[in-house]
XYZ file of C-alpha atoms in Angstrom:
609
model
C 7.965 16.537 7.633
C 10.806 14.825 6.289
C 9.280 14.116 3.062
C 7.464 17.592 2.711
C 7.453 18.544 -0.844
C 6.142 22.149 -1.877
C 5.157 21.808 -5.749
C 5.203 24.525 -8.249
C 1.932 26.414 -8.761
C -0.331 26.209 -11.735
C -1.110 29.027 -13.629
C -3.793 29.558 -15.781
C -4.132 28.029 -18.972
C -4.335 31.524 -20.764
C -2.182 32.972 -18.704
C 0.720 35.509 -20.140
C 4.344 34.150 -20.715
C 6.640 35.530 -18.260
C 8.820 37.670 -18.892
C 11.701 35.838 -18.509
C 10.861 33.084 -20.759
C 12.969 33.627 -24.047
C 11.406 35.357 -27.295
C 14.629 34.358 -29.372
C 15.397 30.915 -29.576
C 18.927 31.719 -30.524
C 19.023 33.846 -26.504
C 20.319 31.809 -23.630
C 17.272 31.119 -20.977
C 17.515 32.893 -17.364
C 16.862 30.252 -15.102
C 13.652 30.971 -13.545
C 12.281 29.981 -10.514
C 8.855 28.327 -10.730
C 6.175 30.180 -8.110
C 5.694 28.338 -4.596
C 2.379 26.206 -5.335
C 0.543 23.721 -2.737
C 2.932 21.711 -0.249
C 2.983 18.228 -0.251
C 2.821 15.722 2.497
C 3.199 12.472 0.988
C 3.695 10.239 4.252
C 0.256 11.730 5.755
C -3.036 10.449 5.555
C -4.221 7.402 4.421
C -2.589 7.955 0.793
C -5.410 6.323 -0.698
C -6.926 9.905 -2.184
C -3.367 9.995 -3.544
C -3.615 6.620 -5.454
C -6.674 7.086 -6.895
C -4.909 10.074 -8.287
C -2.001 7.980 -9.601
C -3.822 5.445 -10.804
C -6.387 7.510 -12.742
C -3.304 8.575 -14.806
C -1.949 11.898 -13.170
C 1.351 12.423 -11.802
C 2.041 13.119 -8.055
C 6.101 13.999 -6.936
C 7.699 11.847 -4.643
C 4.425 9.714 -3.495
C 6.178 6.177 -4.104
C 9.936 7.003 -3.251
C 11.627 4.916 -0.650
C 11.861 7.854 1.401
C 8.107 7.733 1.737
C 7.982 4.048 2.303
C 10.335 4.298 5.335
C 8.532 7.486 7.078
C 5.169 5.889 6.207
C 5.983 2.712 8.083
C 7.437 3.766 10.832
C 5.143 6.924 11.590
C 2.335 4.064 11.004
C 3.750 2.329 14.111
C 3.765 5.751 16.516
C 0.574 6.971 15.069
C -1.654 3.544 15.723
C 0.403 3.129 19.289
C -0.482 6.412 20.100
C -4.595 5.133 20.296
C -5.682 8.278 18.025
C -8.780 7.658 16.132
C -7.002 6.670 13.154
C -6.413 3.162 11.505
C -3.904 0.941 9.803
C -5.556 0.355 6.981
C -4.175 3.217 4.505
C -0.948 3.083 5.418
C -0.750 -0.534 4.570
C -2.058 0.014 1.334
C 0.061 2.571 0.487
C 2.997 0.986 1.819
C 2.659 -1.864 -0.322
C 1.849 0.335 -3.247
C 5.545 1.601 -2.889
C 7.025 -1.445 -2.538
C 5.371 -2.812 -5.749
C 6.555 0.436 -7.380
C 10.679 0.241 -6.387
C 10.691 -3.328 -7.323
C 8.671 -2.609 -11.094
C 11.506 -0.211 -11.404
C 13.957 -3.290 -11.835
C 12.003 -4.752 -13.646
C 12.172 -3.465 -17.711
C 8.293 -4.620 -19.118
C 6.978 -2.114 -16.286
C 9.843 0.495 -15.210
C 8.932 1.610 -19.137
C 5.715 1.577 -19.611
C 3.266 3.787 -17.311
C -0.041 1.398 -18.380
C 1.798 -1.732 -17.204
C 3.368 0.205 -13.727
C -0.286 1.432 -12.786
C -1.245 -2.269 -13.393
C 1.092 -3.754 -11.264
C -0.219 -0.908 -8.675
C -3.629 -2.054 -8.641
C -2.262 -5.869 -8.255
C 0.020 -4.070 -4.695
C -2.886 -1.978 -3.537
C -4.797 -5.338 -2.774
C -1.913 -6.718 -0.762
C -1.789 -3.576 1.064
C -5.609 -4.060 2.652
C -4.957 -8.066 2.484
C -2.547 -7.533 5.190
C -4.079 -5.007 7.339
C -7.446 -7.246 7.980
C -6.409 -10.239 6.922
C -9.195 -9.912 3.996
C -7.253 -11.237 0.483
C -10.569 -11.315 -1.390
C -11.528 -8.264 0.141
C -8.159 -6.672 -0.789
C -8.885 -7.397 -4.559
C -12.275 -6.044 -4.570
C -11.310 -3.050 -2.709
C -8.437 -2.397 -5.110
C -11.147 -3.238 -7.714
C -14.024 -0.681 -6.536
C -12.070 1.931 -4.636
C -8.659 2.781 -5.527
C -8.444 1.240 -8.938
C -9.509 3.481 -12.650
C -8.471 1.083 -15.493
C -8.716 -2.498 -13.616
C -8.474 -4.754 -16.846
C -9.429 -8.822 -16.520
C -5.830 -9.701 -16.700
C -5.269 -7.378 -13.417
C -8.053 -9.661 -11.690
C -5.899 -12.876 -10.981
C -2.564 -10.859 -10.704
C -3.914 -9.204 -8.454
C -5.477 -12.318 -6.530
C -2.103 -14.067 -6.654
C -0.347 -10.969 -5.045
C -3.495 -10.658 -2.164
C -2.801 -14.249 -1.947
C 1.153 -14.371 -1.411
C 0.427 -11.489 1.429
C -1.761 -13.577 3.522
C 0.100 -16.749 3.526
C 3.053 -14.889 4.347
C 0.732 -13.094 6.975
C -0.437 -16.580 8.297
C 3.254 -17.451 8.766
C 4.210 -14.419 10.576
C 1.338 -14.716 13.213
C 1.056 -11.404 13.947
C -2.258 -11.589 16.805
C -0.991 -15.021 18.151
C -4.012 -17.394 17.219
C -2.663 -18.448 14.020
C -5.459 -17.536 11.822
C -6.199 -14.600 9.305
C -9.501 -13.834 10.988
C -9.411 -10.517 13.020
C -12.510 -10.182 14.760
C -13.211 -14.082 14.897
C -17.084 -13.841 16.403
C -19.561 -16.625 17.629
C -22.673 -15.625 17.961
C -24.019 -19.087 18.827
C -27.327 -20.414 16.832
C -30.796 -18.921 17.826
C -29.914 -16.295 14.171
C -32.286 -13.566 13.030
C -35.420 -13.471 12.574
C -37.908 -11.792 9.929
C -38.596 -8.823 12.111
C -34.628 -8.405 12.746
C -34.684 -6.895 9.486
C -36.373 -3.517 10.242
C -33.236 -3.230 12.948
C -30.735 -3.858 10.313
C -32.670 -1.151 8.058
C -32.406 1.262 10.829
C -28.643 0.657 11.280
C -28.142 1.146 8.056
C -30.007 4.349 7.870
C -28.365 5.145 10.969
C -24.853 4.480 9.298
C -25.844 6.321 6.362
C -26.414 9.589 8.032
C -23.433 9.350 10.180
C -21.463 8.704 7.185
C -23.109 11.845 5.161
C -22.339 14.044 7.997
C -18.963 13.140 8.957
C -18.008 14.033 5.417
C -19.561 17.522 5.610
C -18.222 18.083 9.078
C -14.628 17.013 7.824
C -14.739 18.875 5.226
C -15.793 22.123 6.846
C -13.730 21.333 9.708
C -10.723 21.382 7.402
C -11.847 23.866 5.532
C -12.053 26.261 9.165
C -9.515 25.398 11.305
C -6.616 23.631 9.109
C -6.756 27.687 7.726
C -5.660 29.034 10.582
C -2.220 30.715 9.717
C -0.710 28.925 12.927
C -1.714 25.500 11.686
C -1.218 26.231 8.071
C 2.570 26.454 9.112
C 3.557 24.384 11.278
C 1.091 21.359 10.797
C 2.708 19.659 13.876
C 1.099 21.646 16.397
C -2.253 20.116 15.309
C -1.130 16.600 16.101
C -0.313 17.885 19.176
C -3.918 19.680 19.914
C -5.882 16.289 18.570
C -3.133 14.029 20.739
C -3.781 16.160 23.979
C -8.128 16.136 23.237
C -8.014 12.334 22.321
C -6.412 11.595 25.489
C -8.736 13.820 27.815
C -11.824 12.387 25.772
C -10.735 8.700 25.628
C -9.025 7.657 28.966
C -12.057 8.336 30.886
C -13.956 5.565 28.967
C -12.920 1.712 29.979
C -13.152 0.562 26.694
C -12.311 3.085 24.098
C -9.202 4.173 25.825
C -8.083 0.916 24.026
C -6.793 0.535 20.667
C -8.994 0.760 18.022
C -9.216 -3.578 16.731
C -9.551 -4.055 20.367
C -12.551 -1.811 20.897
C -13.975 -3.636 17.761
C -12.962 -6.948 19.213
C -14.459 -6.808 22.680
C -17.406 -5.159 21.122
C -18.446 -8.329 18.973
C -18.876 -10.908 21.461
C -21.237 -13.084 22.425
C -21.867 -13.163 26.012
C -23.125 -16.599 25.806
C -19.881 -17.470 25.586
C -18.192 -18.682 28.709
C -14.970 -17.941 27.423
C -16.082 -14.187 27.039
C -17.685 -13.216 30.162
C -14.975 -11.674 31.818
C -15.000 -9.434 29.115
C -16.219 -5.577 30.107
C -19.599 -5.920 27.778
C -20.340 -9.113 29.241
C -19.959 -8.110 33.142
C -22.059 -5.288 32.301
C -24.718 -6.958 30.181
C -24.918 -10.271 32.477
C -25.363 -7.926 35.687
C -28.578 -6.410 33.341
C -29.655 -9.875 33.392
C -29.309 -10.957 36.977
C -31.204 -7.775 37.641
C -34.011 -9.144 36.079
C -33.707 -7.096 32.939
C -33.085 -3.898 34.670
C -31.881 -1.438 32.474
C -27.816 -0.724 33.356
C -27.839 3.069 32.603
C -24.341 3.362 33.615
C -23.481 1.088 30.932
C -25.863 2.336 28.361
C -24.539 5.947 28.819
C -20.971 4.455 28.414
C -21.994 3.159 24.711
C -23.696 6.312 24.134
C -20.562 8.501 25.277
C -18.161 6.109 23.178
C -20.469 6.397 20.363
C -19.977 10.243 19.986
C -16.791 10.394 21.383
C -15.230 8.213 17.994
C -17.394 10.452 15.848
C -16.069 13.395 16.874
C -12.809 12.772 17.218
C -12.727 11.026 13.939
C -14.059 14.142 12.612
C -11.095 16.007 13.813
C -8.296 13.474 13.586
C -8.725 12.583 9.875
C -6.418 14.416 7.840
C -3.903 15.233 10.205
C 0.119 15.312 9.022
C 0.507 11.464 10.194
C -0.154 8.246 8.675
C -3.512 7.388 9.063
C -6.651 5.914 7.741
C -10.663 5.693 8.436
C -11.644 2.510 8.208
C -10.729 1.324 12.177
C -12.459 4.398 13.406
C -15.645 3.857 11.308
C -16.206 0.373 12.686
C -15.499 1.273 16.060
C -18.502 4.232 16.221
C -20.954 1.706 14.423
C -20.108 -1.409 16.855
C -20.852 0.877 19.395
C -23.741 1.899 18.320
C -25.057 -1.153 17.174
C -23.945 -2.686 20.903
C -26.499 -0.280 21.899
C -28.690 -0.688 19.890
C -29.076 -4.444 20.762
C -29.500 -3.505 24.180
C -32.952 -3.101 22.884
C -33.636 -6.261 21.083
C -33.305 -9.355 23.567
C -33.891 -12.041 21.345
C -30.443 -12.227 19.830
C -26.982 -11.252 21.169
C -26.530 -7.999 20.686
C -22.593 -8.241 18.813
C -24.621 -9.114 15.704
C -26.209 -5.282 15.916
C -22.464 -4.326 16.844
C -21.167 -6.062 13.572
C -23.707 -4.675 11.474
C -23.256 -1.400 12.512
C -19.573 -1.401 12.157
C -20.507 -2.420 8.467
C -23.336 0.197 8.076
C -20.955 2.879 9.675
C -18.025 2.334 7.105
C -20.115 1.764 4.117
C -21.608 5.633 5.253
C -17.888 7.028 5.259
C -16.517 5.115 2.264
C -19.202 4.252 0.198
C -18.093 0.603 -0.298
C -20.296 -1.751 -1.160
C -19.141 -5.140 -2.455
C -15.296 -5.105 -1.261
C -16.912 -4.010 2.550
C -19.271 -6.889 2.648
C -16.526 -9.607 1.785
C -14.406 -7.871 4.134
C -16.890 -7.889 7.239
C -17.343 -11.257 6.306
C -13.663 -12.035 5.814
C -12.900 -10.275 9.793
C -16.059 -11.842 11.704
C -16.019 -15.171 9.673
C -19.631 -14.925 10.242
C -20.827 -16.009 6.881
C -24.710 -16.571 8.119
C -24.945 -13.032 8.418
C -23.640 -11.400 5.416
C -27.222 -11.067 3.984
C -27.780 -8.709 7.077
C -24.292 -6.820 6.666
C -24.995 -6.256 2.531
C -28.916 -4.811 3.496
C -27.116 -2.081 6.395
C -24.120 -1.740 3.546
C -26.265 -0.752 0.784
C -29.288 1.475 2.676
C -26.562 2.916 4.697
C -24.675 4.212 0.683
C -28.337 5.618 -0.532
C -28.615 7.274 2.998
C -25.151 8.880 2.506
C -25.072 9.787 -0.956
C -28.299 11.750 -0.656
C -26.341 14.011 2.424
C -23.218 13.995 0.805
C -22.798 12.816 -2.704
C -19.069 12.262 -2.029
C -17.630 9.776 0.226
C -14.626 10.690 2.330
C -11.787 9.495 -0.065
C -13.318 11.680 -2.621
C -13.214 14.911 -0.163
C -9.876 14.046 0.734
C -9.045 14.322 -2.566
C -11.135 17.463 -3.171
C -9.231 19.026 -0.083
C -5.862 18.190 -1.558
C -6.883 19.737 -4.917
C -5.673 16.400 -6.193
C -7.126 15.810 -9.659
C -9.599 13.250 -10.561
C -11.889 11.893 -13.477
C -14.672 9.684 -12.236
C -15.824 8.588 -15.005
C -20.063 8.077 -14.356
C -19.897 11.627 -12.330
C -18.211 12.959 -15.319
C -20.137 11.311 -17.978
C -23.669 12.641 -16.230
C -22.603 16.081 -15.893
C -21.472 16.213 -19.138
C -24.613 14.468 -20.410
C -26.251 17.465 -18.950
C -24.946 20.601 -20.214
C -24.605 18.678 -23.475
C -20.931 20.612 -24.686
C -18.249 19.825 -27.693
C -14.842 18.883 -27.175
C -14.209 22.634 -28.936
C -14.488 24.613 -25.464
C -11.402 22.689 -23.892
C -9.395 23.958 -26.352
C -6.808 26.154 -24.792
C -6.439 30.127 -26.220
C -4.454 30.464 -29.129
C -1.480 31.940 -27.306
C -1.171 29.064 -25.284
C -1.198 27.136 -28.596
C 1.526 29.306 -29.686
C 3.532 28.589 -26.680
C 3.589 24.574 -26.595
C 3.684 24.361 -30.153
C 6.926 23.400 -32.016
C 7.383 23.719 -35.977
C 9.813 21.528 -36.957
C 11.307 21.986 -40.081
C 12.067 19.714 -42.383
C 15.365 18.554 -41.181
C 13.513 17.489 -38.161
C 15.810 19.409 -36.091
C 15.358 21.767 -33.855
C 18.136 24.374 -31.479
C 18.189 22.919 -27.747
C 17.658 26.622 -26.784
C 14.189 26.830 -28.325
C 13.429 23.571 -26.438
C 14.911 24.534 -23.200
C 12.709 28.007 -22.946
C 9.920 26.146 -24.573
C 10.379 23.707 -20.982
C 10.578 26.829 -19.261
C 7.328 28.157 -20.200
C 5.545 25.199 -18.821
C 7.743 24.408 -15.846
C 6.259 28.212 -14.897
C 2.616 26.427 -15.385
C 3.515 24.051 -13.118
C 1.317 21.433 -14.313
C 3.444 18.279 -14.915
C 1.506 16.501 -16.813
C 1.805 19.103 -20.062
C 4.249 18.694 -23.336
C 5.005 20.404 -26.548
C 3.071 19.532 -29.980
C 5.105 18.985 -32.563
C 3.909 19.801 -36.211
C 5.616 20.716 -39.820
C 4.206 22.920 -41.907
C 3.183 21.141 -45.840
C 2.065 23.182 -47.956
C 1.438 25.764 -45.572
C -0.527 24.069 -43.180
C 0.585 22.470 -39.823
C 0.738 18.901 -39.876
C 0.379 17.434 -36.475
C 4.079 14.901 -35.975
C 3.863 13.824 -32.791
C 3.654 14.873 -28.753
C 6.830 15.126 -26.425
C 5.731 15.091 -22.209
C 7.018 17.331 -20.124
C 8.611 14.974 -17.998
C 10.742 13.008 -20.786
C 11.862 16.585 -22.497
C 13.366 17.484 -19.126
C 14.893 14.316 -19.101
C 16.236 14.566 -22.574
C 17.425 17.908 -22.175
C 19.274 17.647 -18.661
C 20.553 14.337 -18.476
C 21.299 12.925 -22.064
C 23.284 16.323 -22.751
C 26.949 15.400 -22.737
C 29.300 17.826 -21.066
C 31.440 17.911 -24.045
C 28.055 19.725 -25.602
C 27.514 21.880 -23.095
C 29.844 24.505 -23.313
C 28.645 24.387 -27.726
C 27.094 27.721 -28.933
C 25.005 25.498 -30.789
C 23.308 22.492 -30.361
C 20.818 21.133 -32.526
C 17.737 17.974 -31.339
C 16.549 15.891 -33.222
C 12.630 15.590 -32.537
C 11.489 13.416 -36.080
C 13.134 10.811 -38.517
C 15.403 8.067 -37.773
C 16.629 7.318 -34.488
C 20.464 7.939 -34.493
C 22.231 5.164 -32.919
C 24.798 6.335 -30.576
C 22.037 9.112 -28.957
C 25.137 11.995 -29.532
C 26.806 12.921 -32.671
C 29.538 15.142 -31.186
C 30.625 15.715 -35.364
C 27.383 17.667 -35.573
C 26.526 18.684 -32.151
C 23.102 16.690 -32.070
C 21.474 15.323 -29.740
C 18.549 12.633 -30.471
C 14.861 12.910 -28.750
C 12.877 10.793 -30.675
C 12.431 7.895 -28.468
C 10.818 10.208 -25.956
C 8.252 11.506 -28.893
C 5.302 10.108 -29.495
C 4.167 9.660 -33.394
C 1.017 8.458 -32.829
C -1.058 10.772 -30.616
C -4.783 9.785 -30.611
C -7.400 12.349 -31.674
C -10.529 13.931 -31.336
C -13.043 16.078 -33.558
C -13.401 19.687 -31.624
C -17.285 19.181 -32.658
C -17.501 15.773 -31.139
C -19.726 15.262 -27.852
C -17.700 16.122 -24.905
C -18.673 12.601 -23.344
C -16.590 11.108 -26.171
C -13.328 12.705 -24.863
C -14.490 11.718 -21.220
C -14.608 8.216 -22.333
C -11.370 7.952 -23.774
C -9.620 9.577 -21.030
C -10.882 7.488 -18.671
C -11.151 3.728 -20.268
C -7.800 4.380 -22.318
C -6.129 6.324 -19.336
C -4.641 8.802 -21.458
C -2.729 11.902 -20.535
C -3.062 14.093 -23.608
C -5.668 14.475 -26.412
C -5.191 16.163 -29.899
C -8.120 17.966 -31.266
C -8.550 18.178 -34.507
C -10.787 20.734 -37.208
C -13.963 19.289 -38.653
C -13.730 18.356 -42.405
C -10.288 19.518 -42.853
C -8.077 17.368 -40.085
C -5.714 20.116 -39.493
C -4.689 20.528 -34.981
C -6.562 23.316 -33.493
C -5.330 22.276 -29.923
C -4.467 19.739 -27.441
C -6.043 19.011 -23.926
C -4.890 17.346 -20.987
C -6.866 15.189 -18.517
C -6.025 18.639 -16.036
C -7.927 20.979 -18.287
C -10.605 18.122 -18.293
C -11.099 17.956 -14.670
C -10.942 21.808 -13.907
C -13.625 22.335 -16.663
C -15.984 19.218 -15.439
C -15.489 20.798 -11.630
C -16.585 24.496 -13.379
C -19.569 23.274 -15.054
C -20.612 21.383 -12.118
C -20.247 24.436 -9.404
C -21.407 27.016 -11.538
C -22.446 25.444 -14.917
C -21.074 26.522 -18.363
C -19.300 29.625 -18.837
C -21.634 32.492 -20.673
């Protein structure tokens, strides 16, 4: 709550000026208000939907302050203690992804460039997950596969170096006491699998798969229901409370998943054949089985099964809540259960190699991870002999999912938080489909009208034209808009160059001098040659053009629509000019917003008639 940030709402591309925005640039702007949009919670969650925002090139308030960094750690620390069904995982990602961000800010080659910050972002997500299991090649591919849009070769080993540095440092710190980075350390002594073992692992993974593709739909409709409620809406609070009070009533009862949620994992992967483990609850219960000459133990059995839907359910209903929390912890704990059970079935092997394969099967049906999950599992269990096992549940347990729920539950969150997104092969195929031009992104003339600025040929401009033009799209509340600037030769418009929202606002309310302000008159200069000292106070001007960019890339309007989906995505670009065919002349501009809201409208109800 102490971060909550309410952003300014988005109006509609076509949408009519308001009425307060100034007609006459020569008029003094009213200070307008922007309308109340969505509110923020940038501490909550996992914050990985909100990276992949980030990274994908969008811009999110507040979401790597040091604000956020502090509340994120230490509601981390009350929300793990507090045995929810929630893990670690997220929160150490996206606490690292803040620290990587305050200290590029010192640092010149990335504080001023955005490419190079979202770079060194990637490189601090991996730390993030390095940390949390103790998995630095698993940190890089998950950085890689999940979080990461523009993850160049150079990234790679910078990335590697930083996943590296967080584990030795990890190693040092010796947080669990045994002095090594593996978690879940496992021995599951040397009888192995056998041919047949496979058709288990299948079903695990199918079994992980559908878990996975209903847990999505359930948290989304569960969000979509009860999150709605006016009472929740407002004070977001009282639903930690309600999920706090039902964990507790649901949990306690159980002996084993009234622990935390690594320990439940933990106990759940042993071998019983272990003498050091059987004093462990599993073993007491599966070694009085065996005295019993293989009688089934249907107390115990019914314990697995109750644990089993106890985490899926209150997963369901935890993730998403206003406190720092992520998905992966509860994912593994359902599927070690279930696989626990499931090898009280099979009596040739121990049955913590079903429990570890389920875990695996279980995330890989919530996430969708493939590669990264598989070095991970292998990375917590040290159990390299059966990652061939873990990769066949990881990958049937994906194709199970996807055909329930063809998003996994980052991409929901992100979908709940009407956070913007461009995946690039989901873009790419629907685009492919419908078979559209880059011409039906171009926004309505008016709109044209309104972001466009004719410079004349002194390459000045009066700050009050700017300042209402900065009005008009602070009213938008998009963020990631700008003004076009052109100059009309020979009577045609001549596109000059692009100025962001973001760096006009900065120009116009903290480069103005005070000795300016109180000027009838102040003139900007948008084009030409930088003046040196930023202010001439002789003639009241004011210099912009470091903040404009000259060289705006561009796009035919009758070029394939894939084309602009490529180069928003692979050159991570914010803004795209689009040109007329045969003549060159700007018929409009597009942001990666109007992109997304058009791909999301052609794939819910197709193209517009």
């Amino acid at each position: 709550m102490l971060t909550k940030t309410t952003l300014p709402s988005a109006s509609a591309p076509d949408a009519s000026p308001s009425p307060s925005s100034p007609t006459n640039p020569k008029t003094k702007p009213t200070n307008t208000i922007p309308p109340q949009g969505k509110t923020l919670y940038p501490t909550s969650g996992s914050g990985i939907p909100e990276l992949k925002t980030l990274l994908s090139g969008f811009t999110i308030p507040s979401l790597l302050t040091f604000p956020v960094l502090l509340t994120k750690s230490l509601g981390a620390i009350f929300a793990v203690s507090a045995n929810l069904c929630l893990g670690k995982e997220g929160p150490f990602v996206h606490i690292s992804t803040c620290l990587g961000h305050l200290i590029g800010h010192f640092l010149p080659k990335y504080s001023g460039n955005g490419r190079k910050m979202r770079e060194l972002l990637s490189a601090s997500c991996s730390a993030g997950l390095s940390v949390a299991f103790g998995a630095p090649i698993g940190g890089v591919l998950f950085s890689y596969e999940e979080v990461s849009t523009f993850f160049p070769r150079k990234v790679l080993w910078r990335a590697f170096l930083c996943s590296l540095t967080a584990a030795m440092v990890l190693r040092e710190l010796n947080p669990t006491g045994t002095g090594k980075l593996v978690l879940f350390e496992s021995r599951f002594g040397e009888e192995g699998y056998e041919i047949v073992h496979y058709l288990v692992f299948v079903l695990l993974g199918v079994a992980g798969g559908v878990f996975g593709g209903l847990f999505c739909k359930a948290n989304l409709l569960w969000a979509k229901w009860f999150r709605t409620f006016r009472v929740i809406k407002r004070n977001p609070v009282l639903e930690v409370a309600v999920v706090v009070l039902v964990s507790a009533l649901v949990q306690f009862p159980h002996p084993l998943v009234r622990e935390m949620g690594d320990v439940v994992v933990k106990r759940l992967l042993v071998d019983c054949g272990d003498e050091d483990t059987r004093g462990e609850w599993v073993c007491r219960n599966e070694l009085l089985m065996q005295s019993a000459d293989d009688t089934v133990n249907w107390k115990y059995v019914g314990w697995l099964v109750y644990g089993t839907i106890a985490k899926l359910v209150l997963t369901t209903i935890t993730f998403g809540i206003k406190v720092p929390s992520g998905v992966i912890i509860p994912a593994l704990d359902a599927g070690a259960l279930f696989g626990r059970l499931v090898g009280q079935l099979i009596g040739s092997i121990s049955p913590g190699i079903f429990a570890m394969v389920g875990a695996a099967a279980f995330l890989a049906g919530v996430s969708r991870m493939t590669i990264s999950l598989a070095v991970i599992m292998f990375e917590l269990t040290g159990q390299l002999s059966y990652t061939v096992p873990s990769m066949l549940a990881i990958l049937i347990a994906k194709w199970v999912a996807d055909a329930i729920s063809l998003e996994g539950v980052y991409d929901i969150a992100q979908t709940l938080l009407s956070h913007p997104f461009l995946d690039p092969d989901t873009a790419i195929a629907i685009v492919r489909q419908h078979k559209a031009c880059v011409q039906v992104l171009i926004p309505p003339k008016r709109t044209m009208d309104e972001i466009t600025v004719h410079v004349p040929i002194s390459n000045k401009v009066d700050v009050d034209l700017l300042t209402g033009k900065l009005n008009t799209l602070k009213e938008r509340g998009l963020m990631d808009a700008g003004l076009v600037l052109v100059q009309d030769h020979g009577g045609v418009p001549i596109l000059q160059g692009y100025i962001s929202q973001a760096e006009l606002e900065f120009g116009l309310t903290k480069l103005v001098p005070d000795m300016l302000r109180t000027q009838d008159e102040i003139l900007v200069r948008l084009l030409g040659h930088q003046i040196d000292d930023g202010v001439s106070p002789q003639s009241l001007e004011m210099d912009l053009t470091p903040f404009v960019d000259r060289t705006p890339l561009t796009i035919c309007a009758k070029a394939p629509l894939e084309y602009a989906v490529e180069m928003f995505s692979k050159l991570g670009l914010r803004y795209l000019m689009v040109t007329e065919e045969g003549t060159g002349q700007l018929v409009g501009v597009v942001i990666k917003k109007r992109l997304v809201g058009y791909l999301e409208q052609l794939r819910e109800h197709g193209p517009r008639r």
